mmCIF file with all atom_site columns, C-alpha atoms in Angstrom:
data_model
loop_
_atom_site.group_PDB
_atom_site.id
_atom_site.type_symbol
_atom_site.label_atom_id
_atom_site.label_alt_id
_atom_site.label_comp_id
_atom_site.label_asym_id
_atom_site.label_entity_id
_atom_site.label_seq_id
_atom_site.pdbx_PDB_ins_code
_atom_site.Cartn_x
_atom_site.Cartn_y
_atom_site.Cartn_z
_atom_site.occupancy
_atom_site.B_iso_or_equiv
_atom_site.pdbx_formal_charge
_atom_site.auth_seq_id
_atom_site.auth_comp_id
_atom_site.auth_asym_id
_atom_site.auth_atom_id
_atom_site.pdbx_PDB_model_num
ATOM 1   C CA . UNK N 1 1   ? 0.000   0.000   0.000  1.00 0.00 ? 301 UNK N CA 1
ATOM 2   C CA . UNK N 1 2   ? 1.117   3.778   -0.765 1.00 0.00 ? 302 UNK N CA 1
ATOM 3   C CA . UNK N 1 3   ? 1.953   5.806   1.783  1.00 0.00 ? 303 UNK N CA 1
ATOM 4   C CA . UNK N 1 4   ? -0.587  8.626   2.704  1.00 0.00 ? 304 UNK N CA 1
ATOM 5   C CA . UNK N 1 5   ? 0.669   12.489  2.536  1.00 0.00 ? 305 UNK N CA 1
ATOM 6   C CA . UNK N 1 6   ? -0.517  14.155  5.356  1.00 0.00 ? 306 UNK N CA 1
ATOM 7   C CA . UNK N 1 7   ? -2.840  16.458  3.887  1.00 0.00 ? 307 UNK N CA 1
ATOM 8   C CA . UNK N 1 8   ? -4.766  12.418  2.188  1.00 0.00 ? 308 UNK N CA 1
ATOM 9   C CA . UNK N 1 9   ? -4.862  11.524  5.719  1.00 0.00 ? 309 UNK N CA 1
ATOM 10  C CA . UNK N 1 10  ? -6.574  14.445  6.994  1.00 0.00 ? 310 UNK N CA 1
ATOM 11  C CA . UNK N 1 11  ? -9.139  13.953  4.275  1.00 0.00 ? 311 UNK N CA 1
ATOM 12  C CA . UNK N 1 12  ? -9.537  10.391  4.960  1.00 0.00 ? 312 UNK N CA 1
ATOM 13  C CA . UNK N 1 13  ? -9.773  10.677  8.845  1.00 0.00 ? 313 UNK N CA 1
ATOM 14  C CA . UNK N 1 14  ? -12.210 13.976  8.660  1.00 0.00 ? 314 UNK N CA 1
ATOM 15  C CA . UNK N 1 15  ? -14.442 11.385  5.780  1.00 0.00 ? 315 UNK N CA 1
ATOM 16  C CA . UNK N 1 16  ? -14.238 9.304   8.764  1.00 0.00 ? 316 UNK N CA 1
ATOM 17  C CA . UNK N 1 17  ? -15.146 11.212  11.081 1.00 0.00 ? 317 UNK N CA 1
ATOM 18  C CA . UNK N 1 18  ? -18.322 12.609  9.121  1.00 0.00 ? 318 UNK N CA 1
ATOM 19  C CA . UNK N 1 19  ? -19.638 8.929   8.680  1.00 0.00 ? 319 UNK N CA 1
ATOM 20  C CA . UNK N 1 20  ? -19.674 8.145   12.473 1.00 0.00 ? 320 UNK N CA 1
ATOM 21  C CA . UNK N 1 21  ? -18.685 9.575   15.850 1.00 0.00 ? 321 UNK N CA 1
ATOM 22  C CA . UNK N 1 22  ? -14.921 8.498   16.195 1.00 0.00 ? 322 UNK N CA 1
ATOM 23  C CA . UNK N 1 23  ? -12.523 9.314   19.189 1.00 0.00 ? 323 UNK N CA 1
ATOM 24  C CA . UNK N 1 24  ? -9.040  10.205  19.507 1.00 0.00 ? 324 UNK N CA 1
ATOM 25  C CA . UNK N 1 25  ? -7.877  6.340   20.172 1.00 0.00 ? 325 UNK N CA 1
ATOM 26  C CA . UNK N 1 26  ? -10.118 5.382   16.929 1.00 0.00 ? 326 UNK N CA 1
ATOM 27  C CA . UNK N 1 27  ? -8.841  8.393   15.076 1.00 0.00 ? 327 UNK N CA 1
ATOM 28  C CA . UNK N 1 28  ? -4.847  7.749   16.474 1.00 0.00 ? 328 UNK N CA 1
ATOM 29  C CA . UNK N 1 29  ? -4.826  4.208   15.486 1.00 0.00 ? 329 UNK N CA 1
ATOM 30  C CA . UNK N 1 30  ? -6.256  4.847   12.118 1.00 0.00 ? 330 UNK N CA 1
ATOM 31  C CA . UNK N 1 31  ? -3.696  7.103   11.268 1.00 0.00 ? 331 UNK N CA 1
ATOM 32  C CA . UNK N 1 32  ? -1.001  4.573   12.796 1.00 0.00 ? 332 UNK N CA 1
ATOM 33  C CA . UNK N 1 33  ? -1.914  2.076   10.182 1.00 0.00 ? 333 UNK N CA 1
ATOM 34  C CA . UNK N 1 34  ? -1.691  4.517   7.701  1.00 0.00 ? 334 UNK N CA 1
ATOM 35  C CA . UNK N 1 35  ? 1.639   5.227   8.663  1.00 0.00 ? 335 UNK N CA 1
ATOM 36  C CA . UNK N 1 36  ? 1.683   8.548   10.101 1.00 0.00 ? 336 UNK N CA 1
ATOM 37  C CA . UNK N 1 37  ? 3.994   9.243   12.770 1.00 0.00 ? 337 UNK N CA 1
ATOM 38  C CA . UNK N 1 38  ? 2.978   10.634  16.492 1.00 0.00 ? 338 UNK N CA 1
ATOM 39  C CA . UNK N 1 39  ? 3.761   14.031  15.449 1.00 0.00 ? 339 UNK N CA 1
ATOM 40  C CA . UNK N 1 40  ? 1.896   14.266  12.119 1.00 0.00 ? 340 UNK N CA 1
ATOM 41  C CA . UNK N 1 41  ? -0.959  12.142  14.139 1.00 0.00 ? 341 UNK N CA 1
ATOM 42  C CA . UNK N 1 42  ? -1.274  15.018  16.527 1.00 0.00 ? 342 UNK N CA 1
ATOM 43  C CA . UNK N 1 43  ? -1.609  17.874  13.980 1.00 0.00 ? 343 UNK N CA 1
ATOM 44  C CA . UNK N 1 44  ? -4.262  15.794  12.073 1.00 0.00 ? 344 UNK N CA 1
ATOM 45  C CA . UNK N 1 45  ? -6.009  15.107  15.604 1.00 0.00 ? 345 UNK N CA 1
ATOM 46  C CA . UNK N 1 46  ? -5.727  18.746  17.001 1.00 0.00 ? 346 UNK N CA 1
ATOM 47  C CA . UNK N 1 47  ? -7.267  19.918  13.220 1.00 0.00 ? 347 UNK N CA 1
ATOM 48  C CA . UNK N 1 48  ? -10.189 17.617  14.182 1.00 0.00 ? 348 UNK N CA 1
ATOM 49  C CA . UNK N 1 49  ? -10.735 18.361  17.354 1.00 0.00 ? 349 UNK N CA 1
ATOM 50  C CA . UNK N 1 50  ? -10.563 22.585  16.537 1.00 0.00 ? 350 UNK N CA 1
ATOM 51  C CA . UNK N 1 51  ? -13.290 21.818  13.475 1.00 0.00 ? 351 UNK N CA 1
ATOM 52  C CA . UNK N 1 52  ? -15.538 19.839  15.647 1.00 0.00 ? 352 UNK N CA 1
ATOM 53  C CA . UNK N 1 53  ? -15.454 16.532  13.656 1.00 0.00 ? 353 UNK N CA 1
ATOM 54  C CA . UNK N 1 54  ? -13.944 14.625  17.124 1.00 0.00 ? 354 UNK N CA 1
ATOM 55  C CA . UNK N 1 55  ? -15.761 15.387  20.089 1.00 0.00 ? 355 UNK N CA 1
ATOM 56  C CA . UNK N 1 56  ? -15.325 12.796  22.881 1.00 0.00 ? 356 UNK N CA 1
ATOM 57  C CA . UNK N 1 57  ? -18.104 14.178  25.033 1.00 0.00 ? 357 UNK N CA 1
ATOM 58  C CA . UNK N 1 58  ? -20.596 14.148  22.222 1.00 0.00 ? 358 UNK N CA 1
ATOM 59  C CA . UNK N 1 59  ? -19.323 10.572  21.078 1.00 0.00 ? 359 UNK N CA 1
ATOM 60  C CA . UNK N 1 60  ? -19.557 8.958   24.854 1.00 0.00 ? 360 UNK N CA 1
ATOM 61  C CA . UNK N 1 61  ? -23.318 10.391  24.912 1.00 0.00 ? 361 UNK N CA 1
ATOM 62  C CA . UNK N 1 62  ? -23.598 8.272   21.038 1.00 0.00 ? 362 UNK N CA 1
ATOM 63  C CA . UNK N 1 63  ? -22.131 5.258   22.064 1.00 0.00 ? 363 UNK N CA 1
ATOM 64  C CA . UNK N 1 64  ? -23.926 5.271   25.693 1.00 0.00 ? 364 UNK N CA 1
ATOM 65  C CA . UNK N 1 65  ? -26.681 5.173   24.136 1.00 0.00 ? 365 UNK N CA 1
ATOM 66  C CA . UNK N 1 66  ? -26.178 3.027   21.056 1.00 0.00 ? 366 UNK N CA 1
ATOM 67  C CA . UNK N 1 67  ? -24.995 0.541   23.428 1.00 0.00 ? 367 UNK N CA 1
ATOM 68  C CA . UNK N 1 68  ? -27.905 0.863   25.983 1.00 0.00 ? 368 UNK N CA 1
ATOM 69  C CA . UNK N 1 69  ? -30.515 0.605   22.958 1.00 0.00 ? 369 UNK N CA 1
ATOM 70  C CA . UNK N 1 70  ? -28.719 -1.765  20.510 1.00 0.00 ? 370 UNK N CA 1
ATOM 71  C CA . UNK N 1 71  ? -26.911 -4.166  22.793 1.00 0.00 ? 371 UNK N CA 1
ATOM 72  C CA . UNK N 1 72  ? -29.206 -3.908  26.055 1.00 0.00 ? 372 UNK N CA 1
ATOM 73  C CA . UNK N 1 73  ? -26.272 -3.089  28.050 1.00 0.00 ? 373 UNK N CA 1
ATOM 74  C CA . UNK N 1 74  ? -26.105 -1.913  31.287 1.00 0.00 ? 374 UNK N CA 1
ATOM 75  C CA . UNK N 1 75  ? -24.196 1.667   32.684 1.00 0.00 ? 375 UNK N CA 1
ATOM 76  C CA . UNK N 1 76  ? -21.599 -0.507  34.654 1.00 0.00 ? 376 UNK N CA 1
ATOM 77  C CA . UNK N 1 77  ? -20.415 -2.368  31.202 1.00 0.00 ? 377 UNK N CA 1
ATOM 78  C CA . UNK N 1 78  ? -21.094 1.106   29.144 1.00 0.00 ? 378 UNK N CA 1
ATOM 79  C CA . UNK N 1 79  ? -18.637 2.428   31.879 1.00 0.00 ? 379 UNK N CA 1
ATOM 80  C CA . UNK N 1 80  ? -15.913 0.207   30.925 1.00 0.00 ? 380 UNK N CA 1
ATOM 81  C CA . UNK N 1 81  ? -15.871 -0.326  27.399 1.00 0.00 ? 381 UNK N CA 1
ATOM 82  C CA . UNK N 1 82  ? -15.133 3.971   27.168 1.00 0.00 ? 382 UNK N CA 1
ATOM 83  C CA . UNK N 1 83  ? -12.816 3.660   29.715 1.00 0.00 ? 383 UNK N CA 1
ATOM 84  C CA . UNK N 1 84  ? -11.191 1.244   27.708 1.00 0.00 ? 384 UNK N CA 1
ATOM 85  C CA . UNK N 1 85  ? -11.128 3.869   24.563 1.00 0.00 ? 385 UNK N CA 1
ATOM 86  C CA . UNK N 1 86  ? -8.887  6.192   26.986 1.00 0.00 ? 386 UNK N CA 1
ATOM 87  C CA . UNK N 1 87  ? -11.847 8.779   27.287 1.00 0.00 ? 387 UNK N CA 1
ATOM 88  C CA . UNK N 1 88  ? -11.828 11.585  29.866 1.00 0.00 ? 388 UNK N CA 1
ATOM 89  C CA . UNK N 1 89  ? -13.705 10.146  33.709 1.00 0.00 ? 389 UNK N CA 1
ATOM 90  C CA . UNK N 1 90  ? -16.098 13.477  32.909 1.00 0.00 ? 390 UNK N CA 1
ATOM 91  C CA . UNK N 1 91  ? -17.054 12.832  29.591 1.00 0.00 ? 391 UNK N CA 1
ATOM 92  C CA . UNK N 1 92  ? -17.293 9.054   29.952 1.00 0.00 ? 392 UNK N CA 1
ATOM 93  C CA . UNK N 1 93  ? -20.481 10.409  33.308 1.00 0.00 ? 393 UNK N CA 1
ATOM 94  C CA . UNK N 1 94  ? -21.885 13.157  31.344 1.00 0.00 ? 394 UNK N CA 1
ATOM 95  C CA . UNK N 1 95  ? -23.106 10.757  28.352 1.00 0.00 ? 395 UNK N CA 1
ATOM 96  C CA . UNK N 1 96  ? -23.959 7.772   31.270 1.00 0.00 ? 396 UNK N CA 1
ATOM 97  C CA . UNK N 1 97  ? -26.237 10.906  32.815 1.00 0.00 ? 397 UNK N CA 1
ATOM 98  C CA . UNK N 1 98  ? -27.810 11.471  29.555 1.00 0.00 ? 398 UNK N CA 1
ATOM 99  C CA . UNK N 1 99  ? -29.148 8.037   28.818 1.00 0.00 ? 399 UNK N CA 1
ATOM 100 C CA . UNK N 1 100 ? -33.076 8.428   29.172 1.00 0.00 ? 400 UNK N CA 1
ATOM 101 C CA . UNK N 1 101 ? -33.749 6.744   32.550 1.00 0.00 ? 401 UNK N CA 1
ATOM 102 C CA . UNK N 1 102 ? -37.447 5.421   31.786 1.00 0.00 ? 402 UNK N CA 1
ATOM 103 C CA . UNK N 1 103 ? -36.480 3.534   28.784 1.00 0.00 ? 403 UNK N CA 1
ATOM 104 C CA . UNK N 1 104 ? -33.064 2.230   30.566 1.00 0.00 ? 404 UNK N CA 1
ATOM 105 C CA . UNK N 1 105 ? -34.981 0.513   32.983 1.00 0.00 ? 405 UNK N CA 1
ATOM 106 C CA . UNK N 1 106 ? -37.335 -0.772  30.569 1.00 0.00 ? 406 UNK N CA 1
ATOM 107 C CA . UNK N 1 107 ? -34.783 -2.178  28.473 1.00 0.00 ? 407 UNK N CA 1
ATOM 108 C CA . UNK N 1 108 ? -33.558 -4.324  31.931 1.00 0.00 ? 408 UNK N CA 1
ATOM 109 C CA . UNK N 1 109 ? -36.723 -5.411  32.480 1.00 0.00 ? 409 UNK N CA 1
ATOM 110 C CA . UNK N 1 110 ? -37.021 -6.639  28.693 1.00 0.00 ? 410 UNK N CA 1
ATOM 111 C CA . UNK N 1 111 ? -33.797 -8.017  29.766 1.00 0.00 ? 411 UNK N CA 1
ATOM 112 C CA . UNK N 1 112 ? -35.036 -10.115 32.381 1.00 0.00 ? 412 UNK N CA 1
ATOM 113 C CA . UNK N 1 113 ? -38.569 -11.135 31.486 1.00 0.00 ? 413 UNK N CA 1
ATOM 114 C CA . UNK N 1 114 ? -36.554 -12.528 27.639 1.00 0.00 ? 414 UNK N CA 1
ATOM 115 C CA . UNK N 1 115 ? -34.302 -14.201 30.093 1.00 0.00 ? 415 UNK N CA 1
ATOM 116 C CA . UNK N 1 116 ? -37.252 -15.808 32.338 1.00 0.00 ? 416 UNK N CA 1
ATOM 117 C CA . UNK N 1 117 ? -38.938 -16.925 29.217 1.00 0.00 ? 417 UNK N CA 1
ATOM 118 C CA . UNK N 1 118 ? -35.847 -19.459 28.501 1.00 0.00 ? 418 UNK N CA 1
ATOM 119 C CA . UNK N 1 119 ? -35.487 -20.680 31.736 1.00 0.00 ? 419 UNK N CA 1
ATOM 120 C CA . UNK N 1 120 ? -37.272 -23.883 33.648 1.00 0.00 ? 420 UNK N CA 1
ATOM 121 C CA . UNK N 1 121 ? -36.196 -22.855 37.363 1.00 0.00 ? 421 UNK N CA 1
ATOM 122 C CA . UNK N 1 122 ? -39.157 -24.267 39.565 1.00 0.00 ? 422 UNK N CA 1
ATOM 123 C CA . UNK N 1 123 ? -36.985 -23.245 42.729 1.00 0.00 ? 423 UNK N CA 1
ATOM 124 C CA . UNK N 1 124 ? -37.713 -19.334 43.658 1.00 0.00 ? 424 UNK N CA 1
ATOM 125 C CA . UNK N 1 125 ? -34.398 -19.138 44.960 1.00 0.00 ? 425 UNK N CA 1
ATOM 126 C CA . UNK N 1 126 ? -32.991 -20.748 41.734 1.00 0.00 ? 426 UNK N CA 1
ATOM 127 C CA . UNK N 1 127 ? -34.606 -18.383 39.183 1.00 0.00 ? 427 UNK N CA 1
ATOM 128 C CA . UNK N 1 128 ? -34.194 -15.607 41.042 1.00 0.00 ? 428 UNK N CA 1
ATOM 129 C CA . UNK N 1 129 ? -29.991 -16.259 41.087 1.00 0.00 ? 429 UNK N CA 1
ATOM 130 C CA . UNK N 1 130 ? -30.088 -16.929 37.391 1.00 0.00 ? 430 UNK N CA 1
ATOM 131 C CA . UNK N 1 131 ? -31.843 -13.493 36.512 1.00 0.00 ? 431 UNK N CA 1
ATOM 132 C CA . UNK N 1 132 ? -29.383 -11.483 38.888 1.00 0.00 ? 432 UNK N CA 1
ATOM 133 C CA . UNK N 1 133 ? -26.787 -12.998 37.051 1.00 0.00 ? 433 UNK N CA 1
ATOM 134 C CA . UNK N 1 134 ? -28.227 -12.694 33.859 1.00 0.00 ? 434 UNK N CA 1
ATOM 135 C CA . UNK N 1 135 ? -28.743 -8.929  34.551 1.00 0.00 ? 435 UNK N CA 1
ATOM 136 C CA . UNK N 1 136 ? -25.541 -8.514  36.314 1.00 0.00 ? 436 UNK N CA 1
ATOM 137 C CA . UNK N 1 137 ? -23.273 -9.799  32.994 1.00 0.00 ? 437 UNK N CA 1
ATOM 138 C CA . UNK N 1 138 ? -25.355 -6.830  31.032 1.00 0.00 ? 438 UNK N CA 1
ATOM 139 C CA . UNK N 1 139 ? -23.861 -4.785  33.004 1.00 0.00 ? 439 UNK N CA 1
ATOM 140 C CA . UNK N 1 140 ? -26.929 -3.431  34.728 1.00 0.00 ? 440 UNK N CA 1
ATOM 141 C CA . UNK N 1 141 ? -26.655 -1.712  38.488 1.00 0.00 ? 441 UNK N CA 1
ATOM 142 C CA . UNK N 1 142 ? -27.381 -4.201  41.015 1.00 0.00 ? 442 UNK N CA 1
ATOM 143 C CA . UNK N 1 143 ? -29.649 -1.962  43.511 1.00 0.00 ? 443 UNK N CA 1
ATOM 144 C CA . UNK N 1 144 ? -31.641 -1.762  40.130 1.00 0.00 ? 444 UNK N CA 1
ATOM 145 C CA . UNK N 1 145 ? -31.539 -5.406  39.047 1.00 0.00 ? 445 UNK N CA 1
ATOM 146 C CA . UNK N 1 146 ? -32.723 -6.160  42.582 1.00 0.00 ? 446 UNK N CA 1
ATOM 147 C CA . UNK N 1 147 ? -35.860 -3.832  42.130 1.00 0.00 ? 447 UNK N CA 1
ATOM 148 C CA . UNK N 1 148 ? -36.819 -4.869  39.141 1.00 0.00 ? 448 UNK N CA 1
ATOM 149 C CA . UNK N 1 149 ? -36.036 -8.795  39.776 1.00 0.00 ? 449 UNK N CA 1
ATOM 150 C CA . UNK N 1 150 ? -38.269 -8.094  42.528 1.00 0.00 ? 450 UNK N CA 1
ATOM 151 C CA . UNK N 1 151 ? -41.465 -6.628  40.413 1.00 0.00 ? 451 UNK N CA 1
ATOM 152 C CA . UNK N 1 152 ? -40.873 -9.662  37.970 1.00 0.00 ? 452 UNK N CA 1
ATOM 153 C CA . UNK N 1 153 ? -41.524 -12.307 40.883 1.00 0.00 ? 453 UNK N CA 1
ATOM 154 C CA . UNK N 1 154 ? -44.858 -10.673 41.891 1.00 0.00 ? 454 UNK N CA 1
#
């Protein structure tokens, strides 16, 4: 493969960025494959950043909530997948905070009652364990999972 000029790169990662939210780690590793060095990297990533097409703060509040709706996960598991990205602690709460609380909850209790549905549990205790845990790998607040484990046993 030909080796990118800077300027191509710029192009490519701002085309990039205009199809979907990226952040810097996306962007960074992009442009490492590409072969630009860390100091060519930085100019292309500080030109991004200035014209708005990275935002980390606006991309956690995307991917909180693609992830909530999409892949039913929970805040906890949300949490660590954007840590793992190398995202600021801030922006990683702010988009957490904006996922809509009403349908969060409702998308655990899909969660749940989907997970009842499969299983044959005739001991309380039993079902009750397997839900938690169920919940729990989603990545769904326990205090939460309780209440709502709760509400499904009535």
């Amino acid at each position: 493969m030909k080796e990118l000029t800077e300027e191509q790169a710029l192009a490519k990662a701002a085309a990039l960025c205009s199809g979907a939210e990226k952040c810097t780690s996306q962007i960074r590793e992009k442009l490492s494959s590409w072969g630009m060095d860390e100091e060519k990297s930085e100019r292309i990533i500080t030109y991004l950043k200035q014209e708005k097409y990275i935002d980390e703060r606006r991309y956690c509040r995307a991917y909180s909530n693609d992830k909530m709706r999409y892949n039913h996960w929970g805040r906890i598991k949300i949490r660590q997948a954007l840590r793992m990205q190398a995202l600021a602690q801030e922006d990683i709460e702010q988009g957490l905070e904006a996922l809509d609380q009403n349908e969060y909850e409702k998308i655990l209790k899909e969660t749940i009652d989907r997970k009842a549905k499969t299983l044959r549990e005739t001991d309380g205790y039993t079902l009750k364990q397997k839900l938690l845990r169920h919940a729990y790998s989603h990545g769904f607040e326990p205090e939460l999972i309780f209440r709502l484990v709760d509400i499904a046993e009535e």
